[in-house]
PDB file of C-alpha atoms in Angstrom:
ATOM      1  CA  MET A   1       7.459   1.042  -0.393  1.00 48.00           C
ATOM      2  CA  THR A   2       4.841   3.365  -1.776  1.00 53.00           C
ATOM      3  CA  THR A   3       3.982   6.671  -0.147  1.00 62.00           C
ATOM      4  CA  ASP A   4       0.204   6.158  -0.062  1.00 70.00           C
ATOM      5  CA  GLY A   5      -1.728   5.059   2.992  1.00 83.00           C
ATOM      6  CA  PHE A   6      -0.358   4.370   6.438  1.00 90.00           C
ATOM      7  CA  THR A   7       2.676   2.449   7.581  1.00 95.00           C
ATOM      8  CA  THR A   8       2.737   1.239  11.165  1.00 96.00           C
ATOM      9  CA  CYS A   9       6.116   1.686  12.833  1.00 97.00           C
ATOM     10  CA  LEU A  10       6.995  -0.848  15.521  1.00 98.00           C
ATOM     11  CA  TRP A  11       9.825   0.157  17.895  1.00 97.00           C
ATOM     12  CA  PHE A  12      12.196  -2.621  18.954  1.00 97.00           C
ATOM     13  CA  ASP A  13      15.367  -2.817  20.977  1.00 96.00           C
ATOM     14  CA  GLY A  14      17.591  -4.774  18.591  1.00 95.00           C
ATOM     15  CA  GLN A  15      15.009  -7.322  17.383  1.00 97.00           C
ATOM     16  CA  ALA A  16      13.567  -5.455  14.365  1.00 98.00           C
ATOM     17  CA  GLU A  17      14.931  -7.803  11.719  1.00 98.00           C
ATOM     18  CA  GLU A  18      14.084 -10.951  13.699  1.00 98.00           C
ATOM     19  CA  ALA A  19      10.546  -9.670  14.341  1.00 98.00           C
ATOM     20  CA  ALA A  20       9.980  -8.767  10.679  1.00 98.00           C
ATOM     21  CA  HIS A  21      11.024 -12.265   9.611  1.00 98.00           C
ATOM     22  CA  HIS A  22       8.735 -13.761  12.275  1.00 98.00           C
ATOM     23  CA  TYR A  23       5.658 -11.772  11.231  1.00 98.00           C
ATOM     24  CA  VAL A  24       6.244 -12.543   7.556  1.00 98.00           C
ATOM     25  CA  SER A  25       6.361 -16.248   8.442  1.00 97.00           C
ATOM     26  CA  VAL A  26       3.079 -16.062  10.410  1.00 98.00           C
ATOM     27  CA  PHE A  27       0.822 -14.084   8.073  1.00 97.00           C
ATOM     28  CA  LYS A  28      -0.258 -14.709   4.491  1.00 94.00           C
ATOM     29  CA  ASP A  29       0.204 -11.969   1.878  1.00 94.00           C
ATOM     30  CA  SER A  30       3.494 -11.027   3.533  1.00 97.00           C
ATOM     31  CA  SER A  31       6.927 -10.039   2.335  1.00 98.00           C
ATOM     32  CA  LEU A  32      10.147  -8.442   3.494  1.00 98.00           C
ATOM     33  CA  GLY A  33      11.200  -5.118   2.028  1.00 97.00           C
ATOM     34  CA  ARG A  34      14.110  -2.753   2.320  1.00 97.00           C
ATOM     35  CA  VAL A  35      16.582  -3.061   5.191  1.00 98.00           C
ATOM     36  CA  VAL A  36      18.253   0.204   6.220  1.00 97.00           C
ATOM     37  CA  ARG A  37      21.417   0.066   8.295  1.00 96.00           C
ATOM     38  CA  TYR A  38      22.963   2.600  10.643  1.00 93.00           C
ATOM     39  CA  GLY A  39      25.809   4.584   9.126  1.00 92.00           C
ATOM     40  CA  GLU A  40      28.896   6.011  10.775  1.00 92.00           C
ATOM     41  CA  ALA A  41      26.761   8.834  12.254  1.00 89.00           C
ATOM     42  CA  GLY A  42      24.870   6.314  14.454  1.00 81.00           C
ATOM     43  CA  PRO A  43      23.283   6.382  16.898  1.00 87.00           C
ATOM     44  CA  GLY A  44      23.484   2.571  16.542  1.00 85.00           C
ATOM     45  CA  PRO A  45      26.631   0.677  15.593  1.00 90.00           C
ATOM     46  CA  ALA A  46      27.560   1.235  11.937  1.00 92.00           C
ATOM     47  CA  GLY A  47      26.197  -1.567   9.796  1.00 93.00           C
ATOM     48  CA  SER A  48      23.584  -2.736  12.313  1.00 94.00           C
ATOM     49  CA  VAL A  49      19.921  -2.742  11.303  1.00 97.00           C
ATOM     50  CA  LEU A  50      18.068   0.544  11.735  1.00 97.00           C
ATOM     51  CA  THR A  51      14.789  -0.380   9.994  1.00 97.00           C
ATOM     52  CA  VAL A  52      13.178  -3.247   8.130  1.00 98.00           C
ATOM     53  CA  GLU A  53      10.179  -2.622   5.911  1.00 98.00           C
ATOM     54  CA  PHE A  54       7.723  -5.492   5.634  1.00 98.00           C
ATOM     55  CA  THR A  55       4.167  -6.324   4.739  1.00 97.00           C
ATOM     56  CA  ALA A  56       2.112  -8.695   6.900  1.00 97.00           C
ATOM     57  CA  ASN A  57      -1.374  -9.746   5.852  1.00 95.00           C
ATOM     58  CA  GLY A  58      -1.315  -6.955   3.287  1.00 94.00           C
ATOM     59  CA  GLN A  59      -0.529  -4.250   5.883  1.00 95.00           C
ATOM     60  CA  LYS A  60       2.602  -2.111   5.659  1.00 97.00           C
ATOM     61  CA  PHE A  61       4.972  -1.990   8.610  1.00 98.00           C
ATOM     62  CA  VAL A  62       8.425  -0.753   9.420  1.00 98.00           C
ATOM     63  CA  ALA A  63      10.349  -2.344  12.277  1.00 98.00           C
ATOM     64  CA  LEU A  64      12.716   0.142  13.913  1.00 97.00           C
ATOM     65  CA  ASN A  65      15.626  -0.671  16.201  1.00 96.00           C
ATOM     66  CA  GLY A  66      15.161   2.445  18.301  1.00 93.00           C
ATOM     67  CA  GLY A  67      16.620   1.259  21.598  1.00 92.00           C
ATOM     68  CA  PRO A  68      15.317   0.479  25.080  1.00 94.00           C
ATOM     69  CA  GLU A  69      13.493   3.775  25.724  1.00 95.00           C
ATOM     70  CA  PHE A  70      10.004   2.619  24.690  1.00 95.00           C
ATOM     71  CA  LYS A  71       8.072  -0.614  25.254  1.00 95.00           C
ATOM     72  CA  PHE A  72       4.875  -1.952  23.722  1.00 96.00           C
ATOM     73  CA  THR A  73       1.669  -1.761  25.792  1.00 94.00           C
ATOM     74  CA  GLU A  74      -1.858  -3.085  25.395  1.00 94.00           C
ATOM     75  CA  ALA A  75      -2.963   0.470  24.559  1.00 95.00           C
ATOM     76  CA  ILE A  76      -2.254  -0.488  20.946  1.00 96.00           C
ATOM     77  CA  SER A  77      -3.129  -3.904  19.571  1.00 97.00           C
ATOM     78  CA  PHE A  78      -3.703  -5.582  16.226  1.00 97.00           C
ATOM     79  CA  GLN A  79      -7.000  -7.381  15.707  1.00 97.00           C
ATOM     80  CA  ILE A  80      -6.971 -10.542  13.600  1.00 98.00           C
ATOM     81  CA  LEU A  81     -10.479 -11.472  12.487  1.00 97.00           C
ATOM     82  CA  CYS A  82     -10.685 -15.225  11.942  1.00 98.00           C
ATOM     83  CA  GLU A  83     -13.266 -17.156   9.947  1.00 97.00           C
ATOM     84  CA  ASN A  84     -13.016 -20.431  11.888  1.00 98.00           C
ATOM     85  CA  GLN A  85     -11.485 -22.154  14.907  1.00 98.00           C
ATOM     86  CA  GLU A  86      -8.592 -23.470  12.837  1.00 98.00           C
ATOM     87  CA  GLU A  87      -7.477 -19.894  12.093  1.00 98.00           C
ATOM     88  CA  ILE A  88      -7.874 -18.885  15.745  1.00 98.00           C
ATOM     89  CA  ASP A  89      -5.771 -21.860  16.868  1.00 98.00           C
ATOM     90  CA  TYR A  90      -3.117 -21.157  14.209  1.00 98.00           C
ATOM     91  CA  TYR A  91      -2.625 -17.478  15.083  1.00 98.00           C
ATOM     92  CA  TRP A  92      -2.860 -18.092  18.836  1.00 98.00           C
ATOM     93  CA  THR A  93      -0.192 -20.782  18.677  1.00 98.00           C
ATOM     94  CA  ARG A  94       2.132 -18.951  16.288  1.00 98.00           C
ATOM     95  CA  LEU A  95       1.953 -15.656  18.180  1.00 98.00           C
ATOM     96  CA  THR A  96       2.390 -17.124  21.675  1.00 98.00           C
ATOM     97  CA  ASP A  97       5.220 -19.507  20.668  1.00 96.00           C
ATOM     98  CA  GLY A  98       8.687 -18.714  21.947  1.00 96.00           C
ATOM     99  CA  GLY A  99       7.746 -16.579  24.918  1.00 96.00           C
ATOM    100  CA  GLY A 100       4.411 -14.967  24.091  1.00 97.00           C
ATOM    101  CA  GLU A 101       1.795 -14.541  26.815  1.00 97.00           C
ATOM    102  CA  PRO A 102      -1.842 -15.608  26.526  1.00 98.00           C
ATOM    103  CA  GLY A 103      -4.296 -13.081  27.864  1.00 97.00           C
ATOM    104  CA  PRO A 104      -8.025 -12.797  28.472  1.00 97.00           C
ATOM    105  CA  CYS A 105     -10.833 -12.434  25.921  1.00 97.00           C
ATOM    106  CA  GLY A 106      -8.756 -13.415  22.872  1.00 98.00           C
ATOM    107  CA  TRP A 107      -5.870 -11.048  23.643  1.00 98.00           C
ATOM    108  CA  LEU A 108      -2.231 -12.084  23.729  1.00 98.00           C
ATOM    109  CA  LYS A 109       1.243 -10.605  23.682  1.00 98.00           C
ATOM    110  CA  ASP A 110       3.781 -12.092  21.310  1.00 98.00           C
ATOM    111  CA  LYS A 111       7.398 -12.716  22.272  1.00 98.00           C
ATOM    112  CA  TYR A 112       8.266  -9.112  21.349  1.00 98.00           C
ATOM    113  CA  GLY A 113       5.551  -7.636  23.578  1.00 97.00           C
ATOM    114  CA  VAL A 114       3.196  -6.664  20.738  1.00 98.00           C
ATOM    115  CA  SER A 115      -0.481  -7.119  21.643  1.00 98.00           C
ATOM    116  CA  TRP A 116      -2.881  -9.003  19.378  1.00 98.00           C
ATOM    117  CA  GLN A 117      -6.593  -9.767  19.495  1.00 98.00           C
ATOM    118  CA  VAL A 118      -7.388 -13.117  17.859  1.00 98.00           C
ATOM    119  CA  VAL A 119     -11.132 -12.885  17.290  1.00 98.00           C
ATOM    120  CA  PRO A 120     -13.680 -14.967  15.396  1.00 98.00           C
ATOM    121  CA  SER A 121     -15.477 -12.611  13.002  1.00 97.00           C
ATOM    122  CA  VAL A 122     -18.793 -14.166  14.054  1.00 97.00           C
ATOM    123  CA  LEU A 123     -18.252 -12.832  17.590  1.00 98.00           C
ATOM    124  CA  ILE A 124     -18.582  -9.244  16.371  1.00 96.00           C
ATOM    125  CA  ASP A 125     -22.048 -10.079  15.026  1.00 97.00           C
ATOM    126  CA  MET A 126     -22.992 -11.865  18.249  1.00 98.00           C
ATOM    127  CA  ILE A 127     -22.047  -9.091  20.662  1.00 97.00           C
ATOM    128  CA  SER A 128     -23.643  -6.415  18.476  1.00 97.00           C
ATOM    129  CA  ASP A 129     -26.928  -8.316  18.057  1.00 97.00           C
ATOM    130  CA  PRO A 130     -29.966  -6.098  18.697  1.00 97.00           C
ATOM    131  CA  ASP A 131     -31.291  -8.913  20.931  1.00 97.00           C
ATOM    132  CA  GLN A 132     -29.608  -7.766  24.140  1.00 97.00           C
ATOM    133  CA  GLU A 133     -29.998 -11.146  25.857  1.00 98.00           C
ATOM    134  CA  LYS A 134     -28.157 -12.979  23.065  1.00 98.00           C
ATOM    135  CA  ALA A 135     -25.454 -10.306  22.981  1.00 98.00           C
ATOM    136  CA  ALA A 136     -25.058 -10.453  26.766  1.00 98.00           C
ATOM    137  CA  ARG A 137     -24.720 -14.254  26.799  1.00 98.00           C
ATOM    138  CA  ALA A 138     -22.051 -14.151  24.086  1.00 98.00           C
ATOM    139  CA  THR A 139     -20.205 -11.347  25.863  1.00 98.00           C
ATOM    140  CA  LYS A 140     -20.294 -13.192  29.196  1.00 98.00           C
ATOM    141  CA  ALA A 141     -18.918 -16.342  27.537  1.00 98.00           C
ATOM    142  CA  MET A 142     -16.147 -14.330  25.844  1.00 98.00           C
ATOM    143  CA  LEU A 143     -15.152 -12.661  29.120  1.00 98.00           C
ATOM    144  CA  ALA A 144     -14.568 -16.085  30.704  1.00 98.00           C
ATOM    145  CA  MET A 145     -12.160 -17.230  27.981  1.00 98.00           C
ATOM    146  CA  GLY A 146      -8.494 -16.778  27.197  1.00 98.00           C
ATOM    147  CA  LYS A 147      -8.162 -18.079  23.634  1.00 98.00           C
ATOM    148  CA  LEU A 148     -11.605 -17.723  22.096  1.00 98.00           C
ATOM    149  CA  ASP A 149     -13.506 -20.898  21.232  1.00 98.00           C
ATOM    150  CA  ILE A 150     -16.282 -20.499  18.671  1.00 98.00           C
ATOM    151  CA  ALA A 151     -18.410 -23.523  19.671  1.00 98.00           C
ATOM    152  CA  PRO A 152     -19.035 -22.407  23.293  1.00 98.00           C
ATOM    153  CA  LEU A 153     -19.576 -18.829  22.109  1.00 98.00           C
ATOM    154  CA  GLU A 154     -22.248 -20.022  19.665  1.00 98.00           C
ATOM    155  CA  LYS A 155     -23.903 -22.158  22.375  1.00 98.00           C
ATOM    156  CA  ALA A 156     -23.990 -19.245  24.804  1.00 98.00           C
ATOM    157  CA  TYR A 157     -25.353 -16.950  22.104  1.00 98.00           C
ATOM    158  CA  ALA A 158     -28.104 -19.464  21.295  1.00 97.00           C
ATOM    159  CA  GLY A 159     -28.966 -19.859  24.986  1.00 96.00           C
ATOM    160  CA  GLU A 160     -27.978 -23.533  25.154  1.00 92.00           C
TER     161      GLU A 160
END
């Protein structure tokens, strides 16, 4: 890994390698990197995975098996801007599979507890429209949804 830019560290309790493989399988422009294992000094069992470097959708991450002390919360989430409903459906399905939890307004937690926002890029334009009535209709429609659906959002935005 290079030393430029940011690398997001995700703290896991024994699932770092599994999670890295999962994220690489979900996102394009992804790859696994270096795996670092605990040595005799610990604190984990010697030979077990300490960290896994990976890239997902072009972003650098390191998955750390840090133990049970910390859990993921919705205070941090990753936003996936999607160009069409097919992308929204793909990411929603792949990230909720195997124990993930759907949430409101395009938010979900994956099976590791990491929060994601699966958002159509067109929604950002809708809710920031200078026409406050259009923006309000799109926002109201979004607030009533779990997984976001572009067609009803566009209808609400248009006032249909």
